[in-house]
PDB file of C-alpha atoms in Angstrom:
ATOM      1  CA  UNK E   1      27.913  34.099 -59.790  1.00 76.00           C
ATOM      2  CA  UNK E   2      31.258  32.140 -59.850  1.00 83.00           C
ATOM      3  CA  UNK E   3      31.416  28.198 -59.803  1.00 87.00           C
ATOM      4  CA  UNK E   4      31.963  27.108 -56.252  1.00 84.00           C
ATOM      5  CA  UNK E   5      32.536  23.561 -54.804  1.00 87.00           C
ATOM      6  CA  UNK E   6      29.574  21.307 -53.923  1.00 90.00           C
ATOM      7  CA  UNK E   7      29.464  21.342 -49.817  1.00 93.00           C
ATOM      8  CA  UNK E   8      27.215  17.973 -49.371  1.00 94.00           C
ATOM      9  CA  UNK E   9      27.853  18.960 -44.993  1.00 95.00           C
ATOM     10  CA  UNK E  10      26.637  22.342 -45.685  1.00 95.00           C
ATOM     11  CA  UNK E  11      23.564  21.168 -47.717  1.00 96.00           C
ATOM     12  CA  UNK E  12      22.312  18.491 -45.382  1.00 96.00           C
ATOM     13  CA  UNK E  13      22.558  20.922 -42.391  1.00 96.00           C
ATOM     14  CA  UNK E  14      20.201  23.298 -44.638  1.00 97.00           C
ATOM     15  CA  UNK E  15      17.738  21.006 -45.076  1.00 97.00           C
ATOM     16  CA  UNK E  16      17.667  19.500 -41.337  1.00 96.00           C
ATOM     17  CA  UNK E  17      17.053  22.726 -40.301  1.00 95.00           C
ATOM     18  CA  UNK E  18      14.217  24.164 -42.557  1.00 96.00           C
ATOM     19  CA  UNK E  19      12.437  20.009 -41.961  1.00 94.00           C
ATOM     20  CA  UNK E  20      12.471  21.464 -38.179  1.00 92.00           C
ATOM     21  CA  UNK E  21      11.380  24.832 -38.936  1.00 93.00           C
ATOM     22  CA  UNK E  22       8.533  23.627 -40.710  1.00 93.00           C
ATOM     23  CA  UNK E  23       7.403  21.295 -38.207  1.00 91.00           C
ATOM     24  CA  UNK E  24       7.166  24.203 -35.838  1.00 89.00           C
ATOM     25  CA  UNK E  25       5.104  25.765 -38.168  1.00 92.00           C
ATOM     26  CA  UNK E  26       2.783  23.136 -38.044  1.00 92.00           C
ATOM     27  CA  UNK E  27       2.493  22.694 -34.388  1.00 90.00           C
ATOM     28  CA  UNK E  28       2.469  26.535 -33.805  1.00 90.00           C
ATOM     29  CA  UNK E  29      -0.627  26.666 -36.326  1.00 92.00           C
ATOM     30  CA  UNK E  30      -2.359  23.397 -34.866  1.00 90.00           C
ATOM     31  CA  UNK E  31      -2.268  21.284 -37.769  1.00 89.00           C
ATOM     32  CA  UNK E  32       0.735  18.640 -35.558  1.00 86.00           C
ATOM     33  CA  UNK E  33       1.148  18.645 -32.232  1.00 86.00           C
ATOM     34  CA  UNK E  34       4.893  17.416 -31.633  1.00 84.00           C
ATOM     35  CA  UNK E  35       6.441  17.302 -28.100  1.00 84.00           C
ATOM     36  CA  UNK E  36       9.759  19.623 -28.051  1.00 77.00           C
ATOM     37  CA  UNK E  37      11.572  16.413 -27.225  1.00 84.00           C
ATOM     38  CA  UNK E  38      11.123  14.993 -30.676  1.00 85.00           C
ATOM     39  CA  UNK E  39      12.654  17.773 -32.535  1.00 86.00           C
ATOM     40  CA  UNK E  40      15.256  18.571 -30.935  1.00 89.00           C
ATOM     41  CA  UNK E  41      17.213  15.302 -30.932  1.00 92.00           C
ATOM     42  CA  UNK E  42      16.087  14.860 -34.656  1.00 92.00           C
ATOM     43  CA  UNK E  43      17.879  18.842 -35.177  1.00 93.00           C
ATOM     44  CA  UNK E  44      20.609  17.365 -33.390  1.00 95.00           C
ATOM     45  CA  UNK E  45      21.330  13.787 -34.538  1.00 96.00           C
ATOM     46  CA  UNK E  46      20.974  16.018 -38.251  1.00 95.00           C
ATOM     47  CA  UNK E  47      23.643  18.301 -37.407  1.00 96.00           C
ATOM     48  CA  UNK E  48      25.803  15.843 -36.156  1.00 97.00           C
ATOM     49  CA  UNK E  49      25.333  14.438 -39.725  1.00 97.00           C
ATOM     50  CA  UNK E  50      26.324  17.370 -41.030  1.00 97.00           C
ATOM     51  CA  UNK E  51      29.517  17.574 -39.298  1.00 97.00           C
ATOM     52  CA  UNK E  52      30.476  14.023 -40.083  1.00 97.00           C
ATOM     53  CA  UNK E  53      29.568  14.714 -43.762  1.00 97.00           C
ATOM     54  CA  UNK E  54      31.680  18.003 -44.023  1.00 95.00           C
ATOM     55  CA  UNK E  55      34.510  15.833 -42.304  1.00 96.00           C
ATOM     56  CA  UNK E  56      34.290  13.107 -44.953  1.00 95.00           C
ATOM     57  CA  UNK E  57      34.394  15.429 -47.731  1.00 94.00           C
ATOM     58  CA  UNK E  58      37.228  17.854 -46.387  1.00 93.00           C
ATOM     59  CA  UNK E  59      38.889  14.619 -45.688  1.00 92.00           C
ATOM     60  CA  UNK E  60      38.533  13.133 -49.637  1.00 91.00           C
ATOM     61  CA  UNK E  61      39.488  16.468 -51.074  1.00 89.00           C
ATOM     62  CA  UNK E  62      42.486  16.685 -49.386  1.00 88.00           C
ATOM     63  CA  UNK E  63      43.676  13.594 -50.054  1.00 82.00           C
ATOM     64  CA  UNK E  64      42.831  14.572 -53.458  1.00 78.00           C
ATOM     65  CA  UNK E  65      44.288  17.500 -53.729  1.00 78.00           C
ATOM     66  CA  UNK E  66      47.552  15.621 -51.746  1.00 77.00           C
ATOM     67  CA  UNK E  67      47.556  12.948 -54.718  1.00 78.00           C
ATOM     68  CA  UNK E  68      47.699  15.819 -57.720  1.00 78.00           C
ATOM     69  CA  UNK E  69      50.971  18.063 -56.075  1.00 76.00           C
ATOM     70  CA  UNK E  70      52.738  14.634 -55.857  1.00 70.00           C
ATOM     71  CA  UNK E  71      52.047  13.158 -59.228  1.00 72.00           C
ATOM     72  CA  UNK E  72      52.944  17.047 -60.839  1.00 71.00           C
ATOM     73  CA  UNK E  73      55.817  16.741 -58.371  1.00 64.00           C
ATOM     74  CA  UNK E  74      57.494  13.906 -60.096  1.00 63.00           C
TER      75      UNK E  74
END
């Protein structure tokens, strides 16, 4: 498999989402019992994360990649 660049948005997003999938696994097998209305704004307020994350980082490596093209400009 080739190299590829670390997504930290992409990452986080994985995660929040397998955190809520397993705690509906535990309240569909009995072992939690979580109302709905905990999860969801946790899922949420995650992916929201997410998004600002991926932002953050498109936002760096562009600047980056601005920086390089005007230094090999010169």
């Amino acid at each position: 498999m080739r190299r590829h660049e670390f997504q930290p948005g992409r990452l986080i997003a994985g995660l929040v989402l397998m955190v809520a999938g397993v705690f509906y696994l535990l309240d569909s097998t009995g072992r939690a019992d979580l109302p709905w209305f905990a999860v969801i704004p946790m899922t949420l307020g995650g992916l929201s994360l997410a998004a600002l994350v991926g932002l953050v980082t498109y936002a760096v490596r562009r600047d980056r990649r601005d920086r390089i093209t005007e230094s090999s400009d010169r």
